[in-house]
Short mmCIF file of C-alpha atoms in Angstrom, two decimals:
data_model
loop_
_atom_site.label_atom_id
_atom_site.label_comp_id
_atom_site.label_asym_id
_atom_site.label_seq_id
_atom_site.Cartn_x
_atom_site.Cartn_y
_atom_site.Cartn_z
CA UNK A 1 0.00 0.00 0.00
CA UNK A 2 1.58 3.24 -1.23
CA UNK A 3 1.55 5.86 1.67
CA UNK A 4 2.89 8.79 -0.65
CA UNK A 5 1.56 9.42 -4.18
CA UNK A 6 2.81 11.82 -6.74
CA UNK A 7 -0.45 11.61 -8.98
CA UNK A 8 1.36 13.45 -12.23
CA UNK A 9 3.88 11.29 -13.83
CA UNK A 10 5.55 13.82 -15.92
CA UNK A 11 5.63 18.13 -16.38
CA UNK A 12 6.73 20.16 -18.98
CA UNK A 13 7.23 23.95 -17.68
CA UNK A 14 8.90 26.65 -19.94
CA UNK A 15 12.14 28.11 -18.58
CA UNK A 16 11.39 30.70 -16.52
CA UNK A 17 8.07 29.95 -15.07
CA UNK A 18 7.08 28.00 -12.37
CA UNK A 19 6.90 24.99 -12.06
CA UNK A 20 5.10 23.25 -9.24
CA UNK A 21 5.29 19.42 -8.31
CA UNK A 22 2.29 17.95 -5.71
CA UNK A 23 3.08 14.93 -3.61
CA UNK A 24 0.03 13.74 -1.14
CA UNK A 25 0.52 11.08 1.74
CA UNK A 26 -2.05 8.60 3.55
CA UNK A 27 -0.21 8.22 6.93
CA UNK A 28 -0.79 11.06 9.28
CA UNK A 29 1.96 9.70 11.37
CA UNK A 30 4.26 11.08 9.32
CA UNK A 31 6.06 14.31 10.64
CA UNK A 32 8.95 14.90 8.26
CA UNK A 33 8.52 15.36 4.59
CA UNK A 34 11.38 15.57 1.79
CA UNK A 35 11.93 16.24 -1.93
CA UNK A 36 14.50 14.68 -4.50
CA UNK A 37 15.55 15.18 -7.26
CA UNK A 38 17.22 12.87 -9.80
CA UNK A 39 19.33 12.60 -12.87
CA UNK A 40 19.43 9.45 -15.36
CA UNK A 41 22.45 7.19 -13.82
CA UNK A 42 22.54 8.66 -11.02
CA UNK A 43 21.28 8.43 -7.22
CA UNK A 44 19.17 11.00 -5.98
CA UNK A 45 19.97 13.96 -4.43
CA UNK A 46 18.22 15.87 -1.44
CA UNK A 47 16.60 18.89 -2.31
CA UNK A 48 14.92 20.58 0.62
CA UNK A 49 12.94 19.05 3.24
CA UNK A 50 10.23 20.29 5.85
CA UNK A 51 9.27 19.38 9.60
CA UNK A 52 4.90 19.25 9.80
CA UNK A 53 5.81 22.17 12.95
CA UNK A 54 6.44 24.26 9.67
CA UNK A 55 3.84 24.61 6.46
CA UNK A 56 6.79 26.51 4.34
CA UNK A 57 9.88 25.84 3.97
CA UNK A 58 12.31 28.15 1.00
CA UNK A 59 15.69 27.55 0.22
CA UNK A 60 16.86 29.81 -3.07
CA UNK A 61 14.51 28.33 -5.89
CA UNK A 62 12.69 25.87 -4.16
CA UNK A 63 9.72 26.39 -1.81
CA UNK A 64 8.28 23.42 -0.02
CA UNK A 65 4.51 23.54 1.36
CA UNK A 66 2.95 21.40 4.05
CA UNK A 67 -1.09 21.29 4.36
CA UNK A 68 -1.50 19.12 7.08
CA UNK A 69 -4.80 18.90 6.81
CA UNK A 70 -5.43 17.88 3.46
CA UNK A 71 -2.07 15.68 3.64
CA UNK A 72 -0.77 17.51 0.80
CA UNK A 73 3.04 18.68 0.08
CA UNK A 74 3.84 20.60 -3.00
CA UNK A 75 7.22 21.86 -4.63
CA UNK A 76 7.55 25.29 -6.37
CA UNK A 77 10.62 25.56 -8.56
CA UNK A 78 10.82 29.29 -10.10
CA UNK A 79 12.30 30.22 -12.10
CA UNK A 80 12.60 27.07 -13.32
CA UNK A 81 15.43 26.23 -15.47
CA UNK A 82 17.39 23.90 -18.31
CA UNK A 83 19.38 22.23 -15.44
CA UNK A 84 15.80 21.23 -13.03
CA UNK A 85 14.61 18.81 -16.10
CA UNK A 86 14.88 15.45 -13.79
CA UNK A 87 12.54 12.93 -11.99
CA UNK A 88 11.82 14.51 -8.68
CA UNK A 89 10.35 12.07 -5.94
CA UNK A 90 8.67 13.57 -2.48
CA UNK A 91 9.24 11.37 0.41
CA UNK A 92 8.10 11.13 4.01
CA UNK A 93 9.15 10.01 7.28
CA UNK A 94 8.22 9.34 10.58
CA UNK A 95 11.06 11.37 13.15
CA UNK A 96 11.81 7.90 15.45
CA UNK A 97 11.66 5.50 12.00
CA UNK A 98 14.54 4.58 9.91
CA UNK A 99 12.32 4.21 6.49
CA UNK A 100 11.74 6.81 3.92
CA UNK A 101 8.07 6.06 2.10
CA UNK A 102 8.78 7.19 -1.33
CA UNK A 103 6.68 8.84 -4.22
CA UNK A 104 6.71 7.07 -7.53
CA UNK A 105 8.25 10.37 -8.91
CA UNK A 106 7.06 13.15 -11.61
CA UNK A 107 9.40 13.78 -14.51
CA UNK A 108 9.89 17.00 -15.46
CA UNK A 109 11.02 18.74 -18.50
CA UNK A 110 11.80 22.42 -19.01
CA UNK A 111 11.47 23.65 -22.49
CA UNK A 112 14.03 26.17 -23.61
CA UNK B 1 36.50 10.66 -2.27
CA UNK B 2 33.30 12.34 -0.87
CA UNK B 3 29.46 11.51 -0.12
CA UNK B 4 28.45 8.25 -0.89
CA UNK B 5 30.46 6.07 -3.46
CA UNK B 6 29.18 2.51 -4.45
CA UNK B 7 31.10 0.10 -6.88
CA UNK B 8 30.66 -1.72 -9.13
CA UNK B 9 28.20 0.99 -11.37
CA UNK B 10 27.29 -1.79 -13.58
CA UNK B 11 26.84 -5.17 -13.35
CA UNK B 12 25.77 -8.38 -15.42
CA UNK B 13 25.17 -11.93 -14.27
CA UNK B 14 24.03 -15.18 -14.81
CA UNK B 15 21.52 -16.66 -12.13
CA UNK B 16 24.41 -19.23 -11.00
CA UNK B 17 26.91 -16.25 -10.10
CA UNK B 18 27.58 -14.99 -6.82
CA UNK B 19 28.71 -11.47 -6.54
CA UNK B 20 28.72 -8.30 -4.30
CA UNK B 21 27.89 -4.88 -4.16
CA UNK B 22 30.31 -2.22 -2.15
CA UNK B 23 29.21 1.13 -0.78
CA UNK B 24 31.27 3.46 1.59
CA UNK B 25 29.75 6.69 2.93
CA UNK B 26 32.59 9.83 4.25
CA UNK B 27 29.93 11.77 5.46
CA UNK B 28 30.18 10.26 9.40
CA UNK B 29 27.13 8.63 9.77
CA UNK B 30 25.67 6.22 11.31
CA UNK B 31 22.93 4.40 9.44
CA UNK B 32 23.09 2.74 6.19
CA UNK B 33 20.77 1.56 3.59
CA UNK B 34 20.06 -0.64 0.58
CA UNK B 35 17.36 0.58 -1.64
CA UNK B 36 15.94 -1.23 -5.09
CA UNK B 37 14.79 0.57 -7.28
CA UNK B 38 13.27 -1.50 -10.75
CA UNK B 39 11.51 0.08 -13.55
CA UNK B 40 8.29 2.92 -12.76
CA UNK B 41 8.55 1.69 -9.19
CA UNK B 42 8.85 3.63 -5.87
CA UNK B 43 11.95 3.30 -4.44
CA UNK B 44 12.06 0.08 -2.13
CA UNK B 45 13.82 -0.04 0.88
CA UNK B 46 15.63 -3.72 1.73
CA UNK B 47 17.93 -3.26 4.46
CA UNK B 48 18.91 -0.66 7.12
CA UNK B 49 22.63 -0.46 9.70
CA UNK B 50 22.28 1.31 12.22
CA UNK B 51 25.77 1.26 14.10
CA UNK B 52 26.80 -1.87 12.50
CA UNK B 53 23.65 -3.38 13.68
CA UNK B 54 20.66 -4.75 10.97
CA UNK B 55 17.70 -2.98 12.07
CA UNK B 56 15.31 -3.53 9.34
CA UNK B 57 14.95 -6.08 6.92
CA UNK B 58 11.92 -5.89 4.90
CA UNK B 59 10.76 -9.31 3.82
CA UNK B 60 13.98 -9.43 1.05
CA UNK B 61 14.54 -12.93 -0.45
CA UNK B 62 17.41 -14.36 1.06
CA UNK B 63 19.39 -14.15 -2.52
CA UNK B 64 20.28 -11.01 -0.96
CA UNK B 65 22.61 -10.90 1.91
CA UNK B 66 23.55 -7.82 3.48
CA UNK B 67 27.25 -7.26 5.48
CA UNK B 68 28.11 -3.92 7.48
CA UNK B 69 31.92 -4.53 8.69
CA UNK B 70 32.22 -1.15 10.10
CA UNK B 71 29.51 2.84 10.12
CA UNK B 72 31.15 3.56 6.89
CA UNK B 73 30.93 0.24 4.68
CA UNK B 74 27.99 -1.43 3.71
CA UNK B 75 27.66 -4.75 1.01
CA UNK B 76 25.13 -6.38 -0.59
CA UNK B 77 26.32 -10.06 -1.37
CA UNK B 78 24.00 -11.21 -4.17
CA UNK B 79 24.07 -15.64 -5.28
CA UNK B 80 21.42 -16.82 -7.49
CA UNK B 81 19.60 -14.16 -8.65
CA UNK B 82 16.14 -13.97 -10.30
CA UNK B 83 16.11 -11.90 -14.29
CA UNK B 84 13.32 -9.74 -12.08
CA UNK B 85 16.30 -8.65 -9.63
CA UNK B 86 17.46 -6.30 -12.70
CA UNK B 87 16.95 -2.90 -10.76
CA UNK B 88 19.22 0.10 -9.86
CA UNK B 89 20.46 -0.52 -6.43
CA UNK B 90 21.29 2.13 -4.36
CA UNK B 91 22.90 2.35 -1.32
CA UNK B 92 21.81 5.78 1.26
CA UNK B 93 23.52 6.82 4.82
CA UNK B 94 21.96 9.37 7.39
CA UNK B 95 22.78 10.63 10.64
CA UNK B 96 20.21 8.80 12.80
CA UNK B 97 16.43 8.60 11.80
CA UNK B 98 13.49 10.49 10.49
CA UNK B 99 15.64 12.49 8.61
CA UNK B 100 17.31 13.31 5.16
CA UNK B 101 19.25 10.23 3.39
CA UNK B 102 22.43 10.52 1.15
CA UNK B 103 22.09 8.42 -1.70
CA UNK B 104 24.57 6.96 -3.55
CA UNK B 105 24.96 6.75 -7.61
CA UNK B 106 23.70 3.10 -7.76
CA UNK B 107 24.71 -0.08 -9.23
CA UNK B 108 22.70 -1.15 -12.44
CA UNK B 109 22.54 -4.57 -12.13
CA UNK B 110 21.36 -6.80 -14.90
CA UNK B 111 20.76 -10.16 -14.34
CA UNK B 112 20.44 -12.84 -17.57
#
């Protein structure tokens, strides 16, 4: 059973605008929430992260928002650029567990 | 050498071969992970050191056999593998739980 669901498989954003990524989770256990992003042939790398004490989190490009309530996180990339065209997952975690529950991941593709 | 390294990047085998998987973290943590990842999947997490200890297996076929020697080296010893083991395998590290994981760039493992 998939606890965190990224319900668009793929974006296409021209460079410049904005491009925003939705992730929504099923286990309101979870307290810490986290987004990736990754290249082909390559592992992925952390991107910014928020605690559910917090419902924004912004770090340079990237703006994370929490709504607890409707167990909805969502990514804002702007502007977005050539270099953000990757598969970016959103992941959640529960402070005292080990295991990240992972997203199956939203491609995205900015257009020049 | 710096973040997480994991060798070999690729790999092919027959289903009689017995081989392993190396990952070493120089970031100074303390847990350690294994993490499949096959084809429009979610990542899957198979094994988790904490302090040299296994503290989280989850229900991997015994094909796989992890081995943490020390905080900073992890293996995955694979023998008779399946053609539906072909995944990227990736190998993580974090400072304790519930928070951000350091992935490494993965092993591509095909198995014929």
């Amino acid at each position: 059973d998939q606890q965190v669901k990224q319900n668009s498989p793929s974006l296409s954003v021209q460079e410049g605008r904005i491009s925003i990524l939705n992730c929504d989770y099923t286990n309101s256990m979870f307290d810490y929430f986290l987004w990736y992003k990754k290249y082909p042939a390559e592992g992925p790398t952390f991107l910014i992260s928020i605690s559910s004490i917090k419902d924004k989190n912004e770090d340079g490009r990237f703006t994370v928002f929490l709504n607890k309530s409707a167990k909805h996180l969502s990514l804002h990339i702007v502007p977005s650029q050539p270099g953000d065209s990757a598969v970016y997952f959103c992941a959640a975690t529960i402070s005292n567990d080990y295991k990240l529950s992972f997203g199956a991941g939203t491609t995205v593709t900015v257009r020049a | 050498e710096t973040g997480v390294t994991q060798t070999p990047r690729h790999l092919v085998m027959g289903m009689t071969n017995k081989k392993s998987l190396k990952c070493e973290q120089h970031l100074g943590h303390n847990a350690m992970y294994w993490y499949k990842q096959s084809a429009k999947k979610p990542l899957e997490l198979m094994f988790v050191y904490s302090l040299e200890e296994r503290v989280e297996n989850n229900s991997v076929p015994s094909r796989f056999s992890p081995e943490c020697p020390n905080s900073s080296h992890l293996f995955l010893h694979l023998h008779t593998l399946q053609p539906e083991d072909s995944a990227l395998y990736l190998c993580a590290s974090s400072q304790g739980q519930g928070r951000e994981q350091y992935f490494g760039p993965g092993t591509r493992l095909t198995v014929t």
